[in-house]
CSV table of C-alpha atoms in Angstrom, one decimal:
chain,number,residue,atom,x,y,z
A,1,UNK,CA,0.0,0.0,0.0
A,2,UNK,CA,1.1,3.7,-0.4
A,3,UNK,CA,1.1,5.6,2.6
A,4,UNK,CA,1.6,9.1,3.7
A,5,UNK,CA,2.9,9.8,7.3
A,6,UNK,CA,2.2,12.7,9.4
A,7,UNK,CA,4.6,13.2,11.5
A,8,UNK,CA,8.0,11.5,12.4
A,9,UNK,CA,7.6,11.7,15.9
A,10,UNK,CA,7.7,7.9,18.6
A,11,UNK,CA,4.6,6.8,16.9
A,12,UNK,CA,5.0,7.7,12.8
A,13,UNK,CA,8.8,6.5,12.9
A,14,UNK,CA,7.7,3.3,14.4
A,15,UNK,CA,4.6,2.9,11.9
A,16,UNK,CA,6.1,4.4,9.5
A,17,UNK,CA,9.3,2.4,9.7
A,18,UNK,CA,7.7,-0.7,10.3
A,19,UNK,CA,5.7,-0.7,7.1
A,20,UNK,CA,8.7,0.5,5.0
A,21,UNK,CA,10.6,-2.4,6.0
A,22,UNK,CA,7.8,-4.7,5.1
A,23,UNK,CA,7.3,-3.6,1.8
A,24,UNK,CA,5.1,-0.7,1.8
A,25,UNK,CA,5.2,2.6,0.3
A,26,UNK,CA,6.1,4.8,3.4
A,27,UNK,CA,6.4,8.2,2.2
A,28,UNK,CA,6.4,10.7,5.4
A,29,UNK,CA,5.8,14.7,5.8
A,30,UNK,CA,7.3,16.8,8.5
A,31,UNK,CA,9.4,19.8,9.4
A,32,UNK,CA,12.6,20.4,7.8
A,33,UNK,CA,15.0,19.6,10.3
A,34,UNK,CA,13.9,16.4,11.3
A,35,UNK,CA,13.7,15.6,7.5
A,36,UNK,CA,16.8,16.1,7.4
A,37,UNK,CA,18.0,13.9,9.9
A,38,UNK,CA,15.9,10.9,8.4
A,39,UNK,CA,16.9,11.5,5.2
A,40,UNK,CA,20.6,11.1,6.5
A,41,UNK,CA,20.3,8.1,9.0
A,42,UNK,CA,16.8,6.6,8.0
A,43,UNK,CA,14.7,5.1,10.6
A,44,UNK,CA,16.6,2.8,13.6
A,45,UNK,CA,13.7,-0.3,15.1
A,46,UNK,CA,15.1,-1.7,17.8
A,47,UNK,CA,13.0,-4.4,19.9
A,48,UNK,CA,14.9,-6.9,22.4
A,49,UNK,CA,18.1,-7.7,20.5
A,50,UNK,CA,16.6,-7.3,17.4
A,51,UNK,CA,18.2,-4.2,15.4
A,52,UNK,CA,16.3,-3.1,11.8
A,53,UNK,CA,17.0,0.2,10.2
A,54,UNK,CA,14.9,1.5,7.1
A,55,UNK,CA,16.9,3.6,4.6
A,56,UNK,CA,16.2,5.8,1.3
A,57,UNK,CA,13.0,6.7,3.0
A,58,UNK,CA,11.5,9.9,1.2
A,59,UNK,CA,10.7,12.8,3.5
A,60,UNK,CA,8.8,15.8,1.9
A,61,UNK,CA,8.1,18.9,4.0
A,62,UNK,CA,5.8,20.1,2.0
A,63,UNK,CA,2.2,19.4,2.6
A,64,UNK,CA,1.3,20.8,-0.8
A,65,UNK,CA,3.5,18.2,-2.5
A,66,UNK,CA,2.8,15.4,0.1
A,67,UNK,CA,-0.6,15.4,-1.1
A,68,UNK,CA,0.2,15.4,-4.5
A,69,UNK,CA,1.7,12.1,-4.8
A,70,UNK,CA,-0.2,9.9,-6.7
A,71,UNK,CA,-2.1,6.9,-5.9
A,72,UNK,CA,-2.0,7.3,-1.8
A,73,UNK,CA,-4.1,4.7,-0.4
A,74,UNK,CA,-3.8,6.4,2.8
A,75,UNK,CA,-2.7,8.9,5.5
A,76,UNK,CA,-1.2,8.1,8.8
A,77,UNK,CA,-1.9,11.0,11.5
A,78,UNK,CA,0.9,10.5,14.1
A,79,UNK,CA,1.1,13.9,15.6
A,80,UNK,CA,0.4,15.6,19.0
A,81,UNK,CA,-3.5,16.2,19.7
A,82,UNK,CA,-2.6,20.0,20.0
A,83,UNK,CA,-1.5,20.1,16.4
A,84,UNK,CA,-4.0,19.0,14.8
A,85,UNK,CA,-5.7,22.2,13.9
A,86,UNK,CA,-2.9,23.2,12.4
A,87,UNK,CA,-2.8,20.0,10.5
A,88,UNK,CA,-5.9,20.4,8.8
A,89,UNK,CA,-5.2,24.2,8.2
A,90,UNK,CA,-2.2,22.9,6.4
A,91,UNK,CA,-4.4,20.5,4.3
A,92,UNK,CA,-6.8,22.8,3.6
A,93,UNK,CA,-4.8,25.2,2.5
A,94,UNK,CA,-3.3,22.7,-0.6
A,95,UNK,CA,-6.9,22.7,-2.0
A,96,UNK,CA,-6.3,19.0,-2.6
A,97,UNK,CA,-8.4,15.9,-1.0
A,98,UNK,CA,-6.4,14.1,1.4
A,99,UNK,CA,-6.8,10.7,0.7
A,100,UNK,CA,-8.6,8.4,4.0
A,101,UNK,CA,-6.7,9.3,7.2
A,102,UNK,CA,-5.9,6.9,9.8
A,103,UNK,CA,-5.9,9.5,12.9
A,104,UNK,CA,-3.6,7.3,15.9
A,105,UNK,CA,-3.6,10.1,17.9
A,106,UNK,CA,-3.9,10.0,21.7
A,107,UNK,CA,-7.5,11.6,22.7
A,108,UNK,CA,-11.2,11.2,21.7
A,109,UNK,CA,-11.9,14.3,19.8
A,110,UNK,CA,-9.4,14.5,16.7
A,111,UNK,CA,-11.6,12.1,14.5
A,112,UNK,CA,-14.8,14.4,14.8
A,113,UNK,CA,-12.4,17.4,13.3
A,114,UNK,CA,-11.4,15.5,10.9
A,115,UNK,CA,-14.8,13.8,9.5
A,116,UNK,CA,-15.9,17.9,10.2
A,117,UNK,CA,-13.5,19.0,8.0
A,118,UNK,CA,-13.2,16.6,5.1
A,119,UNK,CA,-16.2,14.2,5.4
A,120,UNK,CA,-17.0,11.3,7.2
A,121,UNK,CA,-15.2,8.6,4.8
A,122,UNK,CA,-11.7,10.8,5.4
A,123,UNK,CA,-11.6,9.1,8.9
A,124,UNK,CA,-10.6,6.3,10.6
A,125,UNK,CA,-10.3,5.9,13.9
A,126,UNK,CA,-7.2,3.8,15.5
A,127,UNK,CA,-4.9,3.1,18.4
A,128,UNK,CA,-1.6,2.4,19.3
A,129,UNK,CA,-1.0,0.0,22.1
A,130,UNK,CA,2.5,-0.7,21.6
A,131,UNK,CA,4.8,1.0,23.8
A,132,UNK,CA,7.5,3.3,22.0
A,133,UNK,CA,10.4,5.2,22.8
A,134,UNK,CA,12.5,7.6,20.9
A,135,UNK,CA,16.1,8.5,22.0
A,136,UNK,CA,16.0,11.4,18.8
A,137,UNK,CA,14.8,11.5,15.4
A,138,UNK,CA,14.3,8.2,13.6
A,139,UNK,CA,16.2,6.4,16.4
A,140,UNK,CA,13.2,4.3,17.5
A,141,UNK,CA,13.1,1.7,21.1
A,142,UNK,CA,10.1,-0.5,21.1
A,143,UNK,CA,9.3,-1.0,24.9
A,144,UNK,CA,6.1,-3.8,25.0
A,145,UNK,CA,4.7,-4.9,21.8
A,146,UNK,CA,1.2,-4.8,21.8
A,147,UNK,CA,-0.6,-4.2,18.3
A,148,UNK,CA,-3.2,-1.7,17.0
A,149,UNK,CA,-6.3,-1.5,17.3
A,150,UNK,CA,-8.7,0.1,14.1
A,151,UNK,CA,-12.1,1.1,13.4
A,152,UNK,CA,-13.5,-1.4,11.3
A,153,UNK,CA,-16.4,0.1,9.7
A,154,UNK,CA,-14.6,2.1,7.0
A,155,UNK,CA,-13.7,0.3,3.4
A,156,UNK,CA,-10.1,0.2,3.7
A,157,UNK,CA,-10.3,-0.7,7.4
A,158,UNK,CA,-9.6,-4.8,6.2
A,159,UNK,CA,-6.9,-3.7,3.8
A,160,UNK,CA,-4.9,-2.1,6.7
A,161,UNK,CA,-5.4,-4.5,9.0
A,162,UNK,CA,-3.8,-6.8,6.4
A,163,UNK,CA,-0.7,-4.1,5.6
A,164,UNK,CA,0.0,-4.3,9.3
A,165,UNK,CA,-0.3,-7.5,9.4
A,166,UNK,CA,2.6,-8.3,6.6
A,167,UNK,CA,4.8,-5.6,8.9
A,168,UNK,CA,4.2,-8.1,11.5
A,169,UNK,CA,2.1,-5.6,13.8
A,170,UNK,CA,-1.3,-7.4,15.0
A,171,UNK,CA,-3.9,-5.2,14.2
A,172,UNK,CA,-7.6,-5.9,15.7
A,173,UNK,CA,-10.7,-4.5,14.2
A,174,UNK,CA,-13.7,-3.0,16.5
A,175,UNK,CA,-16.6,-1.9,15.6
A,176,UNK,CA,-17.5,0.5,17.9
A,177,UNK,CA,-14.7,3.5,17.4
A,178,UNK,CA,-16.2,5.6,20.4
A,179,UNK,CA,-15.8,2.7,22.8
A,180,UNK,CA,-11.8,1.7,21.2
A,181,UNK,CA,-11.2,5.3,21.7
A,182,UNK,CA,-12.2,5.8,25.2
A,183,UNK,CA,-10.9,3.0,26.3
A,184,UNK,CA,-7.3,3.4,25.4
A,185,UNK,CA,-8.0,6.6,27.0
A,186,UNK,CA,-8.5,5.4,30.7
A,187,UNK,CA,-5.2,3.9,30.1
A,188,UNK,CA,-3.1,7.1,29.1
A,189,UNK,CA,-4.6,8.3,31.8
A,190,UNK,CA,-3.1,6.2,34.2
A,191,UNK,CA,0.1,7.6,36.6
A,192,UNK,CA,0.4,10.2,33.6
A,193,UNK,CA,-0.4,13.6,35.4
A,194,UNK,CA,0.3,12.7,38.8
A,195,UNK,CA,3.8,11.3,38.1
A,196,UNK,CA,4.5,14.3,36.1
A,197,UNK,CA,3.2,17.0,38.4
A,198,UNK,CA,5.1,15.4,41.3
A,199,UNK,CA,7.9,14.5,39.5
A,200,UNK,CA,8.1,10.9,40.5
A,201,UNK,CA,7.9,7.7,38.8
A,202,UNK,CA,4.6,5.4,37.8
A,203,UNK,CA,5.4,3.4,40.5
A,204,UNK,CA,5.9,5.6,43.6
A,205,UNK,CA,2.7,7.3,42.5
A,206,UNK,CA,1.1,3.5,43.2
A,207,UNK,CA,2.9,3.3,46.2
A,208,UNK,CA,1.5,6.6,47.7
A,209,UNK,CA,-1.7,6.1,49.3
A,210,UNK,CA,-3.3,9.7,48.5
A,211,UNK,CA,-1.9,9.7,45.1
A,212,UNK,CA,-3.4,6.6,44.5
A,213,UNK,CA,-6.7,7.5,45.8
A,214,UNK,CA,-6.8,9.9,43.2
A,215,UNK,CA,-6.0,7.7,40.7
A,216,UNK,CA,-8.7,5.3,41.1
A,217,UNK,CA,-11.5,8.5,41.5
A,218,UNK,CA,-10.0,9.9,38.7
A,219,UNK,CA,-10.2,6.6,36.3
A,220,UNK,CA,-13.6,6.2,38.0
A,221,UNK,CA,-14.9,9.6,36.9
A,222,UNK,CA,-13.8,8.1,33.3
A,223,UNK,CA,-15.6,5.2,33.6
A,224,UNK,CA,-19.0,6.7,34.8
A,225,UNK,CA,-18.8,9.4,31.7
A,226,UNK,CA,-18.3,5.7,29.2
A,227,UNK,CA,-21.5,4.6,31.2
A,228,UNK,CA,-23.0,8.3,30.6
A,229,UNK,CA,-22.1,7.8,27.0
A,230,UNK,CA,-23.5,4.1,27.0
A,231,UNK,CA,-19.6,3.1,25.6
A,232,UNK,CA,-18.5,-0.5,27.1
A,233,UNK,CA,-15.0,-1.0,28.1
A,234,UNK,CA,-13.6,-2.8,25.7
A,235,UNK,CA,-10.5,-5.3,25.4
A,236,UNK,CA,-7.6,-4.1,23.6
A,237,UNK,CA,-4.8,-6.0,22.2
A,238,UNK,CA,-2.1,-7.3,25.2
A,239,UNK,CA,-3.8,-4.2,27.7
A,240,UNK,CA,-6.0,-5.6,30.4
A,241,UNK,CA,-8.9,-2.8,30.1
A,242,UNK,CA,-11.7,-4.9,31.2
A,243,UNK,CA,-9.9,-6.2,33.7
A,244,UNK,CA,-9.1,-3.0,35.3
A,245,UNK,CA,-12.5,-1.9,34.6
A,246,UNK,CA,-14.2,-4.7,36.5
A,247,UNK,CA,-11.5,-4.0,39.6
A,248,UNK,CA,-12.1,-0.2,39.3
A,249,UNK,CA,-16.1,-0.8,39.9
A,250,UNK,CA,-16.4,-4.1,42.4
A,251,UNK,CA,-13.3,-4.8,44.2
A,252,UNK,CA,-12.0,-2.6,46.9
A,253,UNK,CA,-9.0,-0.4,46.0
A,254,UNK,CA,-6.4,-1.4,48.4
A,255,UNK,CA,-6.7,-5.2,46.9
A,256,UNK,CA,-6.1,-4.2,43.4
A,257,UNK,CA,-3.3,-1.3,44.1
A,258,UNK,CA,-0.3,-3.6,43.9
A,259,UNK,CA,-1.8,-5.2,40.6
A,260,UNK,CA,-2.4,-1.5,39.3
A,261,UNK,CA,1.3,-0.9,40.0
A,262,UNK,CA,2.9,-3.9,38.5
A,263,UNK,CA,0.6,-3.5,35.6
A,264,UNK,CA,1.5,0.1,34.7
A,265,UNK,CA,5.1,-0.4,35.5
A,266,UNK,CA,5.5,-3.4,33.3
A,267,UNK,CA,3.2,-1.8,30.5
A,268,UNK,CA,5.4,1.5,29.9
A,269,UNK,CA,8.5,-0.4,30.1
A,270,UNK,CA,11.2,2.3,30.8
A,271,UNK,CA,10.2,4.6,29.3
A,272,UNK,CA,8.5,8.1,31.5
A,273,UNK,CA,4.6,8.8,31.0
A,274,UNK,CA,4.1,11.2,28.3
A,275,UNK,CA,3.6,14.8,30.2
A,276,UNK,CA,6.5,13.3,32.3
A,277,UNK,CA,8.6,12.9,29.6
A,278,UNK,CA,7.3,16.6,28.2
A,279,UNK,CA,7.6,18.8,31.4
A,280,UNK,CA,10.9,17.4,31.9
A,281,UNK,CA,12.1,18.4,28.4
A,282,UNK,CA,10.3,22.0,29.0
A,283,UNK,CA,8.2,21.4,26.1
A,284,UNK,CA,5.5,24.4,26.1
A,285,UNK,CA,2.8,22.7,25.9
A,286,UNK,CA,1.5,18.6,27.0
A,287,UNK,CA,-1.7,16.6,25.9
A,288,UNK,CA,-3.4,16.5,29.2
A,289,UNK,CA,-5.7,18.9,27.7
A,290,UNK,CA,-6.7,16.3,25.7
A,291,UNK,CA,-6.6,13.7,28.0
A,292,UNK,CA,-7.3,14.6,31.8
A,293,UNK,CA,-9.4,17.8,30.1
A,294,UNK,CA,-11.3,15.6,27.7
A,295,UNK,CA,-12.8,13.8,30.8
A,296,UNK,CA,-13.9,17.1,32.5
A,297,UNK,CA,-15.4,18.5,29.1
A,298,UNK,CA,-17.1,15.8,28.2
A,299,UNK,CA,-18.6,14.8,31.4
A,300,UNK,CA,-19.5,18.8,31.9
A,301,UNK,CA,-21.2,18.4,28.3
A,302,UNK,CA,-23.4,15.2,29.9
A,303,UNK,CA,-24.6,17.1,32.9
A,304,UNK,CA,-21.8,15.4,35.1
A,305,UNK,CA,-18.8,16.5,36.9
A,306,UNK,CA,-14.8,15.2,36.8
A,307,UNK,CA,-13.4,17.3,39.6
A,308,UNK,CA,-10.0,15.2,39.8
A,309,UNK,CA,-9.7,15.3,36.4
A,310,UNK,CA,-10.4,19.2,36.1
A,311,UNK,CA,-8.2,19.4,39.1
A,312,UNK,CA,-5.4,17.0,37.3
A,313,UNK,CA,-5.2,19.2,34.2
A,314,UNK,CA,-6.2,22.8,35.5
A,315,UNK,CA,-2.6,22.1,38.1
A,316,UNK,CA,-0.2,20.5,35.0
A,317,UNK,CA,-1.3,23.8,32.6
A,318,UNK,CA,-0.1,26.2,35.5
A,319,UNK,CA,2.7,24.6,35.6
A,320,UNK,CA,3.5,24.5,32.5
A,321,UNK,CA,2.3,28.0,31.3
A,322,UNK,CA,4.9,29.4,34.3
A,323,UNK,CA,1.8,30.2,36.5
A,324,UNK,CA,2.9,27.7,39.5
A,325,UNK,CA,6.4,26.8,39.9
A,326,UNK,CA,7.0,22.8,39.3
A,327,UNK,CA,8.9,22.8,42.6
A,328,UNK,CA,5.4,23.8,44.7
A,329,UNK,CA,4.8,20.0,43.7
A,330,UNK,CA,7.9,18.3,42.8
A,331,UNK,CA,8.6,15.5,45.3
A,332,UNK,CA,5.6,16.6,47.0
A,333,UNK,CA,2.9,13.9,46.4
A,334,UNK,CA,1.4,14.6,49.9
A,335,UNK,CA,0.5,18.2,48.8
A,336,UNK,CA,-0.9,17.3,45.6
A,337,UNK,CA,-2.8,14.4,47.3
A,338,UNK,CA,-4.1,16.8,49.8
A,339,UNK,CA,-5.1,19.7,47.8
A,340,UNK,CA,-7.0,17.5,46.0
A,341,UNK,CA,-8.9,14.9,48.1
A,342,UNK,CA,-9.4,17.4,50.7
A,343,UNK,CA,-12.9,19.1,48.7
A,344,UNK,CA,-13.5,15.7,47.1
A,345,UNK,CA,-14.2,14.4,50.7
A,346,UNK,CA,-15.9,16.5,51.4
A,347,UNK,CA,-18.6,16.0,49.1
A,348,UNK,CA,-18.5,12.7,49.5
A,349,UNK,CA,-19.7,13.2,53.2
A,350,UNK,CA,-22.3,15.6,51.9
């Protein structure tokens, strides 16, 4: 198949990569500099002890020229959640069709802008559940190999779940996109803001007993907006979601909190959570907008409320915006824990 992939970042080199080694036409579009770099080195796979490195890729930077390029069966869209506006500026602004869009993006709302903007038969919806690292550009560590997971109610989902298949990624179908989407949600969510806002790994936030209170309320609040939405938890490929969810609504907390922590720690491999791995780096901006903030939206939208999750993503913007100082919280999970569960009990004894 020819592709065209957005983005060179963890996810589009690995894709990207992946389906260039296999066979595939793997043409990718992104800024200059990092063109550059993959243009020199091509893209580095490493998994275990096994070493693979695609070479003679083509990078354009142009989206203009990207989208000229004939016979594209489809485009990958492997880019932050807060580009994407300026992703489909960029397309519109070439005048030219984009070919079916395969959006793995993190988040639940980048499909809806792009069906708004080009039509519902430019979307599909997938996932990436395979854990990925990037030590620079095109120089690619897979962590835990897990698969895809893709909408299957578009006419070329079968023909990519086959192309995956031939790069040796397992790729499931499912036919509710909603219910794929949110669910690989709940897991980004997982030791993502709280590690990052306290500056502390996965697992110490797992081991601290007010930190993970507000993990399970704030995977609960998830949960209750699926229910809300009348979306089931689904199974994804090598992730124990239903599990999880099942613990998360019948089982006590304290007798699922060590299998939460092994879970998450053996599920990220090395590798820090993603607005970890941003505030560290001083990156301007993270996803939990998208993430912690699409809970609170959403739920706001349905009449309900996700104070953790407001909470979560109102304190990691601050902090990253300059308004609070990272060192208020860094190392400091008993003042997050408290600033937080203090108004939730509250209500609770209301």
């Amino acid at each position: 198949m020819n592709f065209l992939i957005y983005g060179s970042g963890a996810i589009g080199s690995y894709i990207g990569g992946t389906l260039a080694l296999a066979g595939h036409n793997a043409i990718f579009l992104d800024r200059p500099a990092p063109a550059a770099i993959l243009r020199e080195r091509g893209i580095t796979l490493r998994h275990g002890n096994d070493t693979r490195t695609a070479r003679d890729l083509r990078i354009i930077t142009s989206a203009a020229e990207a989208l000229a390029q004939p016979d594209l069966d489809c485009a990958i869209l492997a880019v932050k959640s807060f580009d994407t506006d300026s992703v489909i500026a960029d397309i519109r602004a070439t005048g030219l069709t984009p070919p079916p869009i395969l959006c793995l993006q993190n988040g639940v709302d980048n499909e809806p802008k792009l069906r708004e903007a080009f039509g519902a038969d430019r979307a599909l919806d997938g996932t990436v559940l395979t854990a990925i690292g990037i030590l620079g550009p095109g120089n690619i560590i897979v962590e835990r190999n897990r698969g895809l997971g893709v909408w299957g109610g578009h006419p070329l989902s079968e023909r990519l779940v086959s192309a995956f298949g031939s790069a040796g990624v397992v790729a499931k179908l499912y036919p509710n996109a909603e219910a794929m989407k949110w669910s690989k949600l709940i897991t980004n969510l997982m030791a993502n803001a709280t590690a990052a806002i306290c500056d502390i790994s996965t697992e110490a936030v797992y081991a601290h007993t007010g930190l993970y209170e507000i993990e399970v309320r704030m995977m609960r609040e998830a949960i209750a907006l699926m229910d809300a939405k009348r979306l089931p938890v689904v199974g994804l490929p090598r992730t124990p979601t239903r599990e999880l969810n099942f613990a998360l609504r019948w089982l006590p907390p304290r007798l699922y909190q060590p299998i939460i922590q092994r879970m998450v720690g053996r599920g990220r491999g090395d590798k820090k959570p993603s607005f970890h791995q941003d505030l560290a780096a001083g990156k301007p901006r993270t996803e939990v907008g998208f993430l912690n903030g699409a809970v609170a939206r959403h739920a706001e939208a349905m009449g309900l409320t996700a104070p953790v999750n407001r909470a979560l993503t109102e304190i990691l913007e601050s902090i990253v915006a300059g308004k609070i100082a990272w060192d208020e919280y860094r190392g400091r999970p008993d003042k997050l824990s408290a600033q937080i569960l203090s108004s939730q009990r509250r209500e609770d004894s209301k």
